[in-house]
CSV table of C-alpha atoms in Angstrom, one decimal:
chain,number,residue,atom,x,y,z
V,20,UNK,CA,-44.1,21.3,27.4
V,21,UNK,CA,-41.9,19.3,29.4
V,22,UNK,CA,-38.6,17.9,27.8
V,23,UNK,CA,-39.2,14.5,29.5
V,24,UNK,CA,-42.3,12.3,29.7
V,25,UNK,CA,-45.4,13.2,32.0
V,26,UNK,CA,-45.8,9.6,33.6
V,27,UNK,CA,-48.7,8.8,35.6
V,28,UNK,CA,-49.1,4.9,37.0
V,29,UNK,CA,-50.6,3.8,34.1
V,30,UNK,CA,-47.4,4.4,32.1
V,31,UNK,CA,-44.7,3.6,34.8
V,32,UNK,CA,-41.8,2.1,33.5
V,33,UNK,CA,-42.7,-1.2,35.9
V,34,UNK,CA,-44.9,-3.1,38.1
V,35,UNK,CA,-42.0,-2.4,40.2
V,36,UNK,CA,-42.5,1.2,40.5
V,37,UNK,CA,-46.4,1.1,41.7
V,38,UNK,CA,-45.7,1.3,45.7
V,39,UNK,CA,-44.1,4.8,44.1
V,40,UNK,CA,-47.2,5.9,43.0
V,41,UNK,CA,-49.0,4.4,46.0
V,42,UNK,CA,-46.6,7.0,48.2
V,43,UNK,CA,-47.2,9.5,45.7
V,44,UNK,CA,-50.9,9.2,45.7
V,45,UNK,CA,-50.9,9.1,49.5
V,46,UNK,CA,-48.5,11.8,50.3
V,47,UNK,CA,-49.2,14.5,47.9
V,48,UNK,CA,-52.0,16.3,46.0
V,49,UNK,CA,-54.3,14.2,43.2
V,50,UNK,CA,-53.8,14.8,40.5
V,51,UNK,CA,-50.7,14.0,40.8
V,52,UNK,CA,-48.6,17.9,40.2
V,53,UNK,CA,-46.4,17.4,36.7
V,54,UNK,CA,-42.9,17.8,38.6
V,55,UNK,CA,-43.6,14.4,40.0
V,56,UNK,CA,-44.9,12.8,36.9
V,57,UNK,CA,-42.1,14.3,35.3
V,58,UNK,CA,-39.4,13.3,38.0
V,59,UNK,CA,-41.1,10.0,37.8
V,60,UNK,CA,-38.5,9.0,34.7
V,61,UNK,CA,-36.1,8.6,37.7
V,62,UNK,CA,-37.9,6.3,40.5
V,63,UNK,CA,-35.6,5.9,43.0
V,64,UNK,CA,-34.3,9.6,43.3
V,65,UNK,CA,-38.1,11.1,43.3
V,66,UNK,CA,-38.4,8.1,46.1
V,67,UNK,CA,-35.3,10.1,48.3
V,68,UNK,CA,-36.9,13.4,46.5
V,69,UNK,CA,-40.3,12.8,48.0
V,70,UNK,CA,-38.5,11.6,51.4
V,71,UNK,CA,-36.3,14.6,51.7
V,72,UNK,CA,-39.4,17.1,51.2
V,73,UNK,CA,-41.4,15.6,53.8
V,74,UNK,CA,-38.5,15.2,56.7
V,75,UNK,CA,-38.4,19.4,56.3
V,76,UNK,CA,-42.1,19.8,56.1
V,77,UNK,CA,-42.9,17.3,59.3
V,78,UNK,CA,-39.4,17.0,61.3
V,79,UNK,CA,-38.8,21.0,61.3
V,80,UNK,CA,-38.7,23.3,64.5
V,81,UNK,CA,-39.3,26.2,61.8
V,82,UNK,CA,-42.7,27.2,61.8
V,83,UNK,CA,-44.7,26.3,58.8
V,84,UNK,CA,-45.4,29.9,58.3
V,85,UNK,CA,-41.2,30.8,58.3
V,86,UNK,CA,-40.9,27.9,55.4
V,87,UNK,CA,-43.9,29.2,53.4
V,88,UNK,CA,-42.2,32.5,53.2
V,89,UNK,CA,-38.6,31.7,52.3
V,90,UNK,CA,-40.4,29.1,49.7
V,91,UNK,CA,-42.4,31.8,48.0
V,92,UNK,CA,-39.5,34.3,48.6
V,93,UNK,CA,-37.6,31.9,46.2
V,94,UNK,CA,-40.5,31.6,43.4
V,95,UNK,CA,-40.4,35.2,43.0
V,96,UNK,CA,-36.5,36.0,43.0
V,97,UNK,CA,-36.6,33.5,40.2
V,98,UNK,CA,-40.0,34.2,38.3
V,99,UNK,CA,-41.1,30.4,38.7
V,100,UNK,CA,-45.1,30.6,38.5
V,101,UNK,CA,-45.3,26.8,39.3
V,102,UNK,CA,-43.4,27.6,42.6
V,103,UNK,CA,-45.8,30.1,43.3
V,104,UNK,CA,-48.3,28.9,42.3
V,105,UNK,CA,-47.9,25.7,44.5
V,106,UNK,CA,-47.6,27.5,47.7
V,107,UNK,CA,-50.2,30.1,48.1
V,108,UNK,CA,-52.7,27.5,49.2
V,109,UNK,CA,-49.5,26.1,51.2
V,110,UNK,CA,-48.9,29.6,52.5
V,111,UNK,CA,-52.4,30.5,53.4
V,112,UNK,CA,-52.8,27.2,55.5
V,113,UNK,CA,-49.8,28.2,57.2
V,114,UNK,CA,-51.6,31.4,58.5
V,115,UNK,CA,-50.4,34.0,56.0
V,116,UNK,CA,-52.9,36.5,54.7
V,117,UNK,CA,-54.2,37.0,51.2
V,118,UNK,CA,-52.5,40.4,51.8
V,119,UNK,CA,-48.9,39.2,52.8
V,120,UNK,CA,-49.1,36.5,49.7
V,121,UNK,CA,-49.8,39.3,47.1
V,122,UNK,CA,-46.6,40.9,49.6
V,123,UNK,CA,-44.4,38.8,49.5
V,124,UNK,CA,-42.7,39.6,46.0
V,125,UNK,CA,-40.9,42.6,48.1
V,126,UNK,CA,-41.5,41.6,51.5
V,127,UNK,CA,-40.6,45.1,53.3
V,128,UNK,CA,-44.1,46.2,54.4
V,129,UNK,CA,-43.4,46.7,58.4
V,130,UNK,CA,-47.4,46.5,57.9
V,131,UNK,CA,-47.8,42.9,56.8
V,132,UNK,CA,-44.7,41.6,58.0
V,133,UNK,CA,-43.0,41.7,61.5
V,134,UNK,CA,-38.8,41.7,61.8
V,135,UNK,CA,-38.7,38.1,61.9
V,136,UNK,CA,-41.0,37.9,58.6
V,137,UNK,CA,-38.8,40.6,56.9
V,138,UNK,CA,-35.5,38.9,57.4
V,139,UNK,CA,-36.7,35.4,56.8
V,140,UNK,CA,-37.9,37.0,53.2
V,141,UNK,CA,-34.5,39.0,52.5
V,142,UNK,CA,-32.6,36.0,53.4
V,143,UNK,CA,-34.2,33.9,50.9
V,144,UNK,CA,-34.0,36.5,48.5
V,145,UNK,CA,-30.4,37.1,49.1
V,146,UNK,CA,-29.3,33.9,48.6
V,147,UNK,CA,-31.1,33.0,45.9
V,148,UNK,CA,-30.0,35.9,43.6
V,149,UNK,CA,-26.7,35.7,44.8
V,150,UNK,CA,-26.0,32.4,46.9
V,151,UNK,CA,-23.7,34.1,48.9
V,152,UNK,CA,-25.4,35.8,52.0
V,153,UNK,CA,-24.4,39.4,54.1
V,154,UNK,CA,-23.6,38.6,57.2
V,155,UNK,CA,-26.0,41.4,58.3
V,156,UNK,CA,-28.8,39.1,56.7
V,157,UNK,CA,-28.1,36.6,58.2
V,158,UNK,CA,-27.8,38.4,61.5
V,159,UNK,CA,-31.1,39.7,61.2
V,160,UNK,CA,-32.9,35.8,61.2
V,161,UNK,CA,-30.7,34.7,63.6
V,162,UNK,CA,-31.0,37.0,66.5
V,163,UNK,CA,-34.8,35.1,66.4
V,164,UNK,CA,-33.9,31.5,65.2
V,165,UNK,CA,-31.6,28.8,67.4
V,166,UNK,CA,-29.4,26.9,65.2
V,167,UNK,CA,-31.3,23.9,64.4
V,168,UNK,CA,-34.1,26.5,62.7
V,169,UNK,CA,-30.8,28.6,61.1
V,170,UNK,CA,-29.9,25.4,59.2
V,171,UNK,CA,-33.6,24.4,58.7
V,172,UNK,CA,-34.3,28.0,56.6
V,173,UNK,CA,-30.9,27.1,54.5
V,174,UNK,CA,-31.9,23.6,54.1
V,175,UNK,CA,-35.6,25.0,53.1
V,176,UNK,CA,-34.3,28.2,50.8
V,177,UNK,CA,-31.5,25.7,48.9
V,178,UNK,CA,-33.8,23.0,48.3
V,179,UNK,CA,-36.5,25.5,47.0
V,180,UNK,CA,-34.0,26.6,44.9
V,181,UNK,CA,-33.1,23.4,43.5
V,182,UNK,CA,-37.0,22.9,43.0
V,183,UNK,CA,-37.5,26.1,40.6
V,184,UNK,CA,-34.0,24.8,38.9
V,185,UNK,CA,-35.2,21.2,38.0
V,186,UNK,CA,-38.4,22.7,36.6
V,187,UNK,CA,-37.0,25.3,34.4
V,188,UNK,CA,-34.2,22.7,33.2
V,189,UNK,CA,-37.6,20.0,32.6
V,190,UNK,CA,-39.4,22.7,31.2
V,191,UNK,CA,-42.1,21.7,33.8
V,192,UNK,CA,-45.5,23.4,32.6
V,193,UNK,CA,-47.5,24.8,35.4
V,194,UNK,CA,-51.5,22.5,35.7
V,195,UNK,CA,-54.0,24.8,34.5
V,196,UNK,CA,-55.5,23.8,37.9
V,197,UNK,CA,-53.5,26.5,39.6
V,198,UNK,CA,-54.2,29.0,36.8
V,199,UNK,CA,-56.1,32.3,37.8
């Protein structure tokens, strides 16, 4: 159960805060997923939240695909279901397989995944166990990113990170929705 209140428009705080849930409503899934309603007790930073998530999902040179994998490489080197969760659909719309989702958790298969792929995984893996990165990990995305995609993958991986950490802190409970 989460540790702050699940608020939905009807409960909002004020009449002030209903172009929020206009945004919300418009920009992401309905029903609205609980990290929102739950981020909801703080309107103005799920306002930059929800801004920030959307500049790296539609201003990014990395391919959708990339993101999907350093995102779901994150929910599994921390165990965050709701992560996962989240972003198969995410992942599959993106162009992964059902057989590279159910893959990703050690992402080595030179089957499923090509060099690119592979290093995009590790990297996420890497620096989320252990923040710091090798610079042979990071050697291994880079010799097929440019810059601007380098600092796109850090910007996705860290903020992914961040995601998984605000949920276990709320105690964000995963919809049974996305329950199999």
């Amino acid at each position: 159960m989460s540790r702050v209140p699940s608020l939905s428009r009807d409960n909002a705080v004020s009449v002030h805060q209903q172009p929020l849930w206009d945004r919300i409503e418009a920009e992401r899934k309905m029903p609205t997923a609980n990290i929102f309603r739950s981020l909801a007790n703080a309107p103005v930073l799920l306002d930059a939240f929800l801004s920030y998530a959307n500049a790296m999902r539609d201003s990014s040179l990395l391919s959708p695909k990339l993101r999907e994998l350093a995102i779901l490489s994150v929910g599994h080197a921390t165990g965050s279901e709701y992560e996962i969760a989240h972003h198969q659909s995410h992942g599959l719309k993106a162009g992964l397989t059902d057989e590279q989702l159910a893959a990703v958790a050690d992402g080595t298969s030179t089957e499923l995944f090509n060099d690119l792929e592979r290093a995009v995984i590790a990297l996420a893996r890497e620096s989320t166990i252990n923040v710091n990165v090798s610079d042979e990990s990071w050697s291994a995305a880079a010799k097929h990113l440019d810059d601007q995609q380098m600092v796109e993958l850090t910007l996705t991986i860290a903020w992914y990170n961040s995601g998984v950490r605000i949920m276990g802190l709320l105690g964000i409970e995963l919809e049974d929705s996305y329950r199999k």
